[in-house]
Short mmCIF file of C-alpha atoms and ligand atoms in Angstrom, two decimals:
data_model
loop_
_atom_site.label_atom_id
_atom_site.label_comp_id
_atom_site.label_asym_id
_atom_site.label_seq_id
_atom_site.Cartn_x
_atom_site.Cartn_y
_atom_site.Cartn_z
CA MET A 141 102.56 -42.77 -47.85
CA SER A 142 100.11 -39.93 -47.42
CA VAL A 143 98.48 -39.47 -44.03
CA ARG A 144 95.15 -39.47 -45.86
CA ALA A 145 95.75 -42.48 -48.13
CA ILE A 146 92.41 -44.18 -47.44
CA SER A 147 90.49 -40.93 -48.02
CA GLU A 148 92.38 -40.40 -51.26
CA ALA A 149 91.55 -43.90 -52.49
CA LEU A 150 87.87 -43.49 -51.56
CA PHE A 151 87.72 -40.13 -53.32
CA ALA A 152 89.33 -41.54 -56.47
CA GLU A 153 86.75 -44.33 -56.49
CA SER A 154 83.86 -41.92 -55.71
CA LEU A 155 84.82 -39.78 -58.69
CA ARG A 156 83.84 -42.70 -60.93
CA HIS A 157 80.34 -42.99 -59.45
CA ILE A 158 79.27 -39.66 -57.98
CA PRO A 159 79.65 -36.40 -59.97
CA GLY A 160 82.79 -34.72 -58.63
CA GLY A 161 82.90 -37.42 -55.96
CA VAL A 162 80.56 -35.45 -53.71
CA ASN A 163 76.88 -34.86 -53.01
CA SER A 164 77.35 -31.11 -52.46
CA PRO A 165 79.98 -29.16 -54.43
CA VAL A 166 81.95 -27.33 -51.73
CA ARG A 167 82.92 -30.66 -50.14
CA ALA A 168 85.17 -31.40 -53.12
CA PHE A 169 87.85 -28.90 -51.92
CA ARG A 170 87.95 -27.30 -55.39
CA ALA A 171 88.38 -23.82 -53.89
CA VAL A 172 91.50 -24.81 -51.94
CA GLY A 173 92.94 -27.65 -54.01
CA GLY A 174 93.68 -31.17 -52.86
CA THR A 175 91.06 -33.77 -52.02
CA PRO A 176 88.62 -34.05 -49.12
CA PHE A 177 89.06 -36.36 -46.17
CA PHE A 178 86.32 -38.93 -45.62
CA ALA A 179 84.66 -38.79 -42.22
CA HIS A 180 84.60 -41.90 -40.10
CA SER A 181 83.00 -40.42 -37.00
CA ALA A 182 82.67 -37.24 -35.01
CA GLN A 183 82.32 -36.51 -31.34
CA GLY A 184 82.14 -33.15 -29.61
CA CYS A 185 84.22 -30.62 -31.54
CA ARG A 186 86.35 -33.30 -33.20
CA ILE A 187 85.89 -35.11 -36.47
CA THR A 188 87.93 -38.24 -37.27
CA ASP A 189 88.67 -39.37 -40.79
CA VAL A 190 88.92 -42.90 -42.18
CA ASP A 191 92.72 -42.77 -41.87
CA GLY A 192 92.45 -42.09 -38.15
CA ASN A 193 93.38 -38.39 -38.26
CA SER A 194 91.44 -36.21 -35.88
CA TYR A 195 90.62 -32.53 -36.45
CA ILE A 196 89.17 -29.74 -34.36
CA ASP A 197 86.15 -28.98 -36.51
CA TYR A 198 84.98 -25.43 -37.28
CA VAL A 199 82.59 -26.51 -40.05
CA GLY A 200 80.16 -28.29 -37.74
CA THR A 201 78.38 -29.89 -40.70
CA TRP A 202 77.91 -26.33 -42.06
CA GLY A 203 76.15 -25.03 -38.98
CA PRO A 204 73.82 -27.59 -37.42
CA ALA A 205 76.34 -29.00 -34.91
CA ILE A 206 75.99 -26.11 -32.45
CA LEU A 207 76.20 -28.55 -29.52
CA GLY A 208 79.10 -30.40 -31.12
CA HIS A 209 78.83 -33.75 -32.88
CA ALA A 210 76.87 -36.68 -31.50
CA ALA A 211 75.56 -34.65 -28.55
CA PRO A 212 74.11 -37.23 -26.14
CA ALA A 213 70.78 -35.37 -25.80
CA ILE A 214 70.25 -35.44 -29.56
CA ILE A 215 71.38 -39.03 -30.10
CA GLY A 216 69.13 -40.16 -27.24
CA ALA A 217 66.12 -38.32 -28.68
CA ILE A 218 66.67 -39.83 -32.14
CA GLN A 219 67.03 -43.33 -30.72
CA GLU A 220 63.89 -42.97 -28.63
CA ALA A 221 61.89 -41.63 -31.58
CA ALA A 222 63.18 -44.28 -33.98
CA THR A 223 61.88 -47.13 -31.86
CA ARG A 224 58.37 -45.76 -32.50
CA GLY A 225 58.76 -45.47 -36.28
CA THR A 226 60.79 -43.34 -38.67
CA SER A 227 57.99 -41.71 -40.69
CA PHE A 228 54.21 -41.67 -40.44
CA GLY A 229 52.83 -39.52 -43.25
CA ILE A 230 50.12 -38.33 -40.87
CA PRO A 231 50.48 -35.70 -38.12
CA ASN A 232 52.48 -36.62 -35.04
CA PRO A 233 52.68 -34.72 -31.73
CA LEU A 234 56.34 -33.80 -32.18
CA GLU A 235 55.39 -31.51 -35.09
CA LEU A 236 53.11 -29.51 -32.81
CA GLU A 237 55.72 -29.43 -30.06
CA MET A 238 58.31 -28.17 -32.52
CA ALA A 239 55.95 -25.52 -33.92
CA LEU A 240 55.28 -24.25 -30.40
CA ALA A 241 59.01 -24.20 -29.66
CA VAL A 242 59.78 -22.14 -32.79
CA LYS A 243 56.93 -19.74 -32.08
CA ALA A 244 57.95 -19.29 -28.45
CA SER A 245 61.46 -18.51 -29.59
CA VAL A 246 60.80 -16.25 -32.58
CA PRO A 247 58.05 -13.67 -31.98
CA SER A 248 57.59 -12.81 -35.68
CA VAL A 249 56.49 -16.39 -36.37
CA GLU A 250 52.75 -16.86 -35.86
CA LYS A 251 52.46 -20.03 -37.91
CA VAL A 252 55.17 -22.33 -39.19
CA ARG A 253 55.48 -25.24 -41.60
CA PHE A 254 58.28 -27.81 -41.62
CA CYS A 255 59.95 -29.21 -44.73
CA ASN A 256 63.19 -31.08 -45.40
CA SER A 257 65.90 -28.56 -46.24
CA GLY A 258 66.73 -24.90 -46.23
CA THR A 259 66.33 -24.87 -50.00
CA GLU A 260 62.75 -26.10 -49.68
CA ALA A 261 62.04 -23.48 -47.02
CA THR A 262 63.21 -20.51 -49.11
CA MET A 263 61.70 -21.85 -52.33
CA SER A 264 58.34 -22.30 -50.61
CA ALA A 265 58.50 -18.89 -48.93
CA ILE A 266 59.09 -17.27 -52.32
CA ARG A 267 56.14 -19.08 -53.89
CA LEU A 268 53.99 -18.13 -50.92
CA ALA A 269 54.99 -14.48 -51.21
CA ARG A 270 54.16 -14.51 -54.92
CA GLY A 271 50.82 -16.19 -54.29
CA PHE A 272 49.95 -13.81 -51.48
CA THR A 273 50.88 -10.59 -53.27
CA GLY A 274 49.91 -11.63 -56.80
CA ARG A 275 53.30 -10.30 -57.99
CA ASP A 276 56.18 -12.14 -59.66
CA GLY A 277 59.27 -10.03 -58.93
CA ILE A 278 61.69 -10.72 -56.11
CA LEU A 279 64.82 -8.99 -54.93
CA LYS A 280 67.86 -10.72 -53.50
CA PHE A 281 71.35 -9.52 -52.63
CA ASP A 282 74.57 -10.52 -54.34
CA GLY A 283 76.54 -12.95 -52.20
CA CYS A 284 73.51 -14.11 -50.21
CA TYR A 285 72.77 -17.80 -50.72
CA HIS A 286 69.28 -19.13 -50.32
CA GLY A 287 69.62 -22.71 -51.52
CA HIS A 288 69.57 -23.99 -55.08
CA SER A 289 66.05 -23.34 -56.39
CA ASP A 290 65.68 -21.69 -59.81
CA SER A 291 64.43 -18.27 -58.66
CA LEU A 292 67.27 -17.88 -56.20
CA LEU A 293 70.27 -19.14 -58.18
CA VAL A 294 70.58 -15.75 -59.73
CA LYS A 295 73.46 -13.27 -59.72
CA ALA A 296 73.78 -9.61 -60.50
CA GLY A 297 73.86 -8.59 -64.12
CA SER A 298 76.03 -5.71 -65.28
CA GLY A 299 74.98 -2.34 -63.92
CA ALA A 300 73.43 -1.86 -60.51
CA LEU A 301 69.78 -1.84 -61.54
CA THR A 302 69.65 -4.55 -64.17
CA LEU A 303 67.72 -7.71 -63.54
CA GLY A 304 69.38 -10.92 -62.52
CA HIS A 305 71.24 -13.47 -64.64
CA PRO A 306 71.15 -17.23 -64.07
CA ASP A 307 73.93 -18.31 -61.68
CA SER A 308 73.73 -21.89 -62.96
CA ALA A 309 73.24 -23.56 -66.29
CA GLY A 310 69.73 -24.93 -66.44
CA VAL A 311 68.09 -21.88 -64.87
CA PRO A 312 65.96 -20.32 -67.62
CA ALA A 313 66.78 -16.67 -68.26
CA ASP A 314 63.00 -16.15 -68.20
CA PHE A 315 62.97 -17.19 -64.53
CA ALA A 316 66.04 -15.15 -63.61
CA ARG A 317 64.36 -12.12 -65.18
CA HIS A 318 61.95 -12.05 -62.24
CA THR A 319 64.80 -11.80 -59.72
CA ALA A 320 66.52 -8.46 -59.23
CA VAL A 321 69.93 -8.56 -57.57
CA LEU A 322 71.60 -5.72 -55.65
CA PRO A 323 74.79 -5.39 -53.64
CA PHE A 324 74.24 -5.85 -49.91
CA ASN A 325 74.45 -2.70 -47.76
CA ASP A 326 73.90 -0.36 -50.73
CA LEU A 327 71.14 1.99 -49.60
CA GLU A 328 71.19 4.13 -52.71
CA ALA A 329 70.75 1.17 -55.06
CA LEU A 330 67.97 -0.15 -52.84
CA GLN A 331 66.07 3.14 -52.85
CA GLY A 332 66.53 3.45 -56.60
CA LEU A 333 65.17 -0.03 -57.25
CA PHE A 334 62.14 0.49 -55.04
CA GLN A 335 61.35 3.79 -56.68
CA GLN A 336 61.21 2.14 -60.10
CA HIS A 337 60.06 -1.41 -59.38
CA GLY A 338 58.80 -1.58 -55.77
CA SER A 339 55.19 -2.17 -56.75
CA LYS A 340 56.19 -5.22 -58.83
CA LEU A 341 58.14 -6.94 -56.06
CA ALA A 342 56.43 -9.82 -54.23
CA ALA A 343 59.30 -10.16 -51.78
CA VAL A 344 62.79 -9.22 -50.75
CA ILE A 345 64.77 -12.15 -49.40
CA LEU A 346 67.99 -11.67 -47.48
CA GLU A 347 70.37 -13.22 -45.03
CA VAL A 348 70.09 -10.70 -42.20
CA VAL A 349 73.74 -11.51 -41.50
CA PRO A 350 75.14 -12.72 -44.83
CA ALA A 351 77.34 -15.75 -44.22
CA ASN A 352 77.64 -17.38 -47.61
CA ALA A 353 80.38 -15.15 -48.99
CA GLY A 354 82.43 -15.31 -45.83
CA LEU A 355 80.73 -13.17 -43.20
CA TYR A 356 79.66 -9.55 -43.12
CA LEU A 357 77.17 -7.54 -41.15
CA PRO A 358 74.37 -5.14 -42.10
CA LYS A 359 75.36 -1.47 -41.94
CA PRO A 360 73.40 0.68 -39.48
CA GLY A 361 70.22 1.85 -41.20
CA PHE A 362 70.24 -0.70 -44.00
CA LEU A 363 67.70 -3.09 -42.50
CA GLU A 364 65.51 -0.26 -41.19
CA THR A 365 65.30 1.29 -44.65
CA LEU A 366 64.62 -2.09 -46.20
CA ARG A 367 61.74 -2.65 -43.78
CA GLU A 368 60.29 0.80 -44.50
CA LEU A 369 60.53 0.41 -48.28
CA THR A 370 59.00 -3.07 -48.30
CA THR A 371 56.13 -2.07 -46.03
CA ALA A 372 55.38 1.02 -48.12
CA SER A 373 55.25 -0.94 -51.38
CA GLY A 374 53.34 -3.96 -50.09
CA THR A 375 56.40 -6.17 -50.64
CA LEU A 376 56.99 -9.01 -48.18
CA LEU A 377 60.29 -9.18 -46.33
CA ILE A 378 61.70 -12.70 -45.98
CA ALA A 379 64.50 -13.24 -43.47
CA ASP A 380 66.53 -16.28 -44.45
CA GLU A 381 67.75 -17.45 -41.05
CA VAL A 382 68.65 -20.96 -42.18
CA MET A 383 72.16 -20.35 -40.86
CA THR A 384 71.66 -17.69 -38.19
CA GLY A 385 68.42 -19.01 -36.65
CA PHE A 386 69.12 -20.36 -33.13
CA ARG A 387 72.84 -19.86 -33.81
CA LEU A 388 73.02 -16.17 -32.88
CA GLY A 389 70.43 -16.39 -30.11
CA PRO A 390 66.90 -17.65 -29.46
CA SER A 391 65.37 -15.40 -32.13
CA GLY A 392 68.25 -15.33 -34.55
CA ALA A 393 69.66 -12.29 -36.31
CA GLN A 394 66.25 -10.61 -36.58
CA GLU A 395 66.17 -10.06 -32.84
CA ILE A 396 69.72 -8.75 -32.69
CA TYR A 397 68.97 -6.18 -35.41
CA GLY A 398 65.39 -5.41 -34.36
CA LEU A 399 64.02 -6.52 -37.71
CA LYS A 400 60.44 -7.79 -37.97
CA PRO A 401 60.18 -9.83 -41.18
CA ASP A 402 56.90 -11.04 -42.67
CA LEU A 403 58.31 -14.52 -43.21
CA SER A 404 61.38 -16.32 -41.91
CA CYS A 405 63.18 -19.42 -43.12
CA PHE A 406 65.00 -21.89 -40.91
CA GLY A 407 67.01 -25.08 -41.28
CA LYS A 408 70.32 -26.47 -40.12
CA ILE A 409 70.19 -26.17 -36.28
CA ILE A 410 66.46 -26.84 -36.01
CA GLY A 411 67.03 -30.34 -37.38
CA GLY A 412 69.73 -31.12 -34.82
CA GLY A 413 71.83 -32.57 -37.66
CA LEU A 414 68.98 -34.31 -39.48
CA PRO A 415 67.50 -33.01 -42.74
CA VAL A 416 65.01 -30.26 -41.98
CA GLY A 417 63.78 -26.85 -43.00
CA ALA A 418 60.98 -24.56 -41.85
CA PHE A 419 59.30 -21.38 -42.94
CA GLY A 420 56.90 -19.31 -40.95
CA GLY A 421 55.65 -15.83 -40.17
CA ARG A 422 52.45 -13.84 -40.32
CA ALA A 423 49.40 -16.06 -39.95
CA ASP A 424 47.45 -14.24 -42.69
CA ILE A 425 50.25 -15.04 -45.13
CA MET A 426 50.87 -18.60 -43.95
CA ASP A 427 47.16 -19.36 -44.34
CA TYR A 428 47.58 -18.91 -48.09
CA LEU A 429 49.20 -22.36 -48.08
CA ALA A 430 47.32 -25.49 -49.11
CA PRO A 431 45.08 -26.95 -47.79
CA LEU A 432 43.70 -23.57 -46.56
CA GLY A 433 44.82 -21.43 -49.46
CA PRO A 434 45.80 -21.52 -53.12
CA VAL A 435 49.59 -21.88 -52.74
CA TYR A 436 50.67 -25.50 -53.06
CA GLN A 437 53.46 -26.93 -50.94
CA ALA A 438 53.91 -30.49 -49.64
CA GLY A 439 56.41 -33.15 -48.57
CA THR A 440 56.27 -36.93 -48.00
CA LEU A 441 58.78 -36.74 -45.16
CA SER A 442 57.95 -33.24 -43.89
CA GLY A 443 57.64 -33.05 -40.12
CA ASN A 444 59.62 -36.26 -39.91
CA PRO A 445 59.55 -37.59 -36.34
CA LEU A 446 63.30 -38.20 -36.14
CA ALA A 447 64.10 -34.70 -37.40
CA MET A 448 61.53 -33.14 -35.06
CA ALA A 449 62.88 -35.11 -32.09
CA ALA A 450 66.46 -34.15 -32.89
CA GLY A 451 65.52 -30.50 -33.39
CA LEU A 452 63.56 -30.38 -30.15
CA ALA A 453 66.49 -31.88 -28.26
CA ALA A 454 68.78 -29.21 -29.72
CA PHE A 455 66.27 -26.55 -28.76
CA LYS A 456 65.95 -27.73 -25.19
CA SER A 457 69.71 -27.88 -24.76
CA LEU A 458 70.01 -24.28 -25.98
CA GLN A 459 67.10 -22.85 -24.02
CA SER A 460 68.87 -22.11 -20.75
CA GLY A 461 70.68 -19.32 -22.60
CA GLU A 462 74.04 -20.37 -21.16
CA ALA A 463 74.99 -21.87 -24.52
CA TRP A 464 74.86 -18.54 -26.37
CA LYS A 465 76.89 -16.82 -23.65
CA GLN A 466 79.54 -19.50 -23.91
CA LEU A 467 79.52 -19.30 -27.72
CA GLU A 468 80.01 -15.52 -27.61
CA ALA A 469 82.93 -15.93 -25.19
CA SER A 470 84.49 -18.61 -27.39
CA GLY A 471 84.02 -16.47 -30.50
CA ARG A 472 85.69 -13.52 -28.81
CA HIS A 473 88.56 -15.69 -27.55
CA LEU A 474 89.25 -17.13 -31.02
CA GLU A 475 89.01 -13.70 -32.62
CA ALA A 476 91.47 -12.10 -30.21
CA GLY A 477 93.94 -14.94 -30.71
CA MET A 478 93.71 -15.02 -34.49
CA VAL A 479 94.03 -11.27 -34.84
CA GLU A 480 97.08 -11.33 -32.60
CA VAL A 481 98.91 -14.14 -34.40
CA ALA A 482 98.18 -12.59 -37.80
CA ARG A 483 99.54 -9.25 -36.62
CA ALA A 484 102.62 -10.92 -35.11
CA ALA A 485 103.29 -12.62 -38.46
CA GLY A 486 102.67 -9.41 -40.41
CA VAL A 487 99.81 -10.99 -42.41
CA GLU A 488 96.88 -8.75 -43.28
CA VAL A 489 93.72 -10.49 -42.06
CA CYS A 490 90.29 -8.95 -41.67
CA TRP A 491 88.62 -11.10 -39.03
CA GLN A 492 84.86 -10.64 -39.06
CA ARG A 493 82.65 -12.24 -36.41
CA ILE A 494 79.27 -12.27 -34.80
CA GLY A 495 78.73 -14.63 -31.87
CA SER A 496 80.04 -18.06 -32.84
CA MET A 497 80.26 -17.34 -36.59
CA PHE A 498 83.45 -16.00 -38.12
CA CYS A 499 85.45 -15.44 -41.29
CA GLY A 500 89.03 -14.30 -41.78
CA TYR A 501 89.53 -12.51 -45.08
CA PHE A 502 93.06 -12.06 -46.38
CA CYS A 503 92.68 -8.39 -47.22
CA ARG A 504 92.27 -5.02 -45.57
CA GLY A 505 88.84 -4.64 -44.00
CA PRO A 506 86.12 -3.96 -43.41
CA VAL A 507 84.11 -6.19 -45.73
CA TRP A 508 80.52 -5.07 -46.33
CA ASN A 509 79.44 -7.00 -49.41
CA LEU A 510 80.45 -9.56 -52.03
CA GLU A 511 82.58 -7.10 -53.97
CA ASP A 512 84.65 -6.37 -50.85
CA ALA A 513 84.89 -10.09 -50.06
CA LEU A 514 86.28 -10.81 -53.51
CA ARG A 515 89.33 -8.67 -52.65
CA SER A 516 90.56 -11.42 -50.33
CA ASP A 517 93.74 -13.22 -51.40
CA ARG A 518 92.32 -16.66 -52.07
CA SER A 519 95.61 -18.39 -52.79
CA ARG A 520 96.77 -17.25 -49.38
CA PHE A 521 93.56 -18.58 -47.88
CA ALA A 522 94.18 -21.95 -49.57
CA ARG A 523 97.66 -22.16 -48.02
CA PHE A 524 96.21 -21.18 -44.65
CA PHE A 525 93.47 -23.81 -44.96
CA HIS A 526 95.88 -26.65 -45.77
CA GLY A 527 98.37 -25.54 -43.13
CA MET A 528 95.63 -25.71 -40.52
CA LEU A 529 94.24 -29.02 -41.80
CA ASP A 530 97.65 -30.69 -41.81
CA ARG A 531 98.05 -29.64 -38.17
CA GLY A 532 94.65 -30.93 -37.08
CA VAL A 533 92.26 -27.98 -37.51
CA TYR A 534 89.47 -28.25 -40.05
CA LEU A 535 88.13 -24.94 -41.40
CA ALA A 536 85.61 -24.60 -44.22
CA PRO A 537 87.41 -25.40 -47.50
CA SER A 538 86.55 -22.05 -49.08
CA GLN A 539 87.24 -18.41 -48.34
CA PHE A 540 83.56 -17.75 -48.87
CA GLU A 541 82.15 -19.87 -46.07
CA ALA A 542 81.71 -18.92 -42.44
CA GLY A 543 83.29 -20.85 -39.58
CA PHE A 544 81.21 -22.16 -36.69
CA ILE A 545 82.11 -22.71 -33.05
CA SER A 546 80.11 -25.18 -30.97
CA THR A 547 79.51 -25.46 -27.24
CA ALA A 548 81.78 -28.51 -27.37
CA HIS A 549 84.82 -26.34 -28.22
CA SER A 550 86.62 -25.89 -24.91
CA VAL A 551 88.94 -23.03 -23.99
CA GLU A 552 91.81 -25.46 -24.54
CA ASP A 553 90.53 -26.39 -28.03
CA ILE A 554 90.48 -22.72 -28.97
CA GLU A 555 93.94 -22.14 -27.53
CA GLN A 556 95.19 -25.14 -29.47
CA THR A 557 93.67 -23.63 -32.64
CA ILE A 558 95.44 -20.32 -32.01
CA ARG A 559 98.77 -22.10 -31.40
CA VAL A 560 98.38 -23.96 -34.68
CA ALA A 561 97.48 -20.73 -36.49
CA ARG A 562 100.62 -19.06 -35.10
CA GLU A 563 102.71 -21.75 -36.79
CA VAL A 564 100.77 -21.56 -40.04
CA PHE A 565 100.87 -17.77 -40.29
CA LYS A 566 104.68 -17.88 -40.11
CA HIS A 567 104.79 -19.63 -43.48
CA LEU A 568 102.09 -17.74 -45.37
C1 PLP B 646 72.45 -23.52 -46.07
C2 PLP B 646 71.58 -22.40 -46.43
C3 PLP B 646 70.44 -22.58 -47.22
C4 PLP B 646 70.11 -23.89 -47.89
O1 PLP B 646 69.84 -24.90 -46.97
P1 PLP B 646 69.98 -26.43 -47.44
O2 PLP B 646 69.50 -27.21 -46.26
O3 PLP B 646 71.43 -26.64 -47.76
O4 PLP B 646 69.12 -26.61 -48.64
C5 PLP B 646 69.61 -21.50 -47.43
N1 PLP B 646 69.89 -20.30 -46.90
C6 PLP B 646 70.97 -20.09 -46.14
C7 PLP B 646 71.21 -18.74 -45.55
C8 PLP B 646 71.86 -21.12 -45.90
O5 PLP B 646 72.97 -20.88 -45.18
#
């Protein structure tokens, strides 16, 4: 009998009632084959499935679990808040406390509004940018993911300067037409687009460190030029830090790269594992939002007291700064080990990392954009993924997702991961 028999039975049953058996596509393991395990519980860096198998987890619920799962400070804060009510629909003091915490942490944020997901944050930031500038066009970069709203589910058309094509059925081509898509890190294409269309662009949205096609970093000069071009053309610059915010440091990737965006989007970590999103930035722009301004945006559960309490607890636990130092050390440790075992096995792996985020591509590096990332040998990745999973290490079930380390991963957990990888690499 399979070691994941109960998970397999639950998945088979789920397939009859939930499309693809999952509530978010990547969970279905389609990119690596096989079927997902069903979680029973998670504690620290370990997640346990319904069959009783335990895994060292490098998915961390796709980023939020920076303190590990079920961190006592977060659970305590949620429990305390819940006893006073789970939603009010009228302001509560935790919203103000959270706004002050975000502002204190991220200098480019003068005003902030909370919503319920990263998708809502980016979608609202785009509408706000359009309302503020009176322009319709936006620019995004191929391989950057900004949630699943219509304007942002757009991919590059053929030819570098053509306008975007829908990246999902159901997105009208008329919407996608307003979204231009360029390769990340391509200065020439960027300059060309701004020369022709800069004055029509309401906003450029980007992941400052793109981590939804694996992980790659901005080339020196790319962000500086982007900031200059956007400022010169009156185009707003939106930093999507849903993944990197509070993961790479107190002020996210924008601080590391010295980028001052007009608006920023957050999610994941700032909800401490509960559903949350936030967008904020220049006060003159944010004041275009209803009820002050003409741009409508709302949410029944926005500023939810449980999410605010959980997010604040995560914040406070990170504030000492020790957490990010530990995460950097853990990231470096894992990187050194993985690079060494891959080399020893003669497997070509391009290990890319910043802080506690990482991706190992099965190709020659470096990787600077989606096109480079697509060179990775995905069947090899799938074998690697299953080899690791079968030996108790859970990585993201796709080559094109980043891995996350938490403060709950000990030196021994990382050494265990490297030992497992040494075994797996031998049979790749
Ligand atoms: C996850 C993610 C989103 C979407 O957030 P959801 O909460 O899943 O809607 C947006 N942008 C980036 C960079 C993300 O990583």
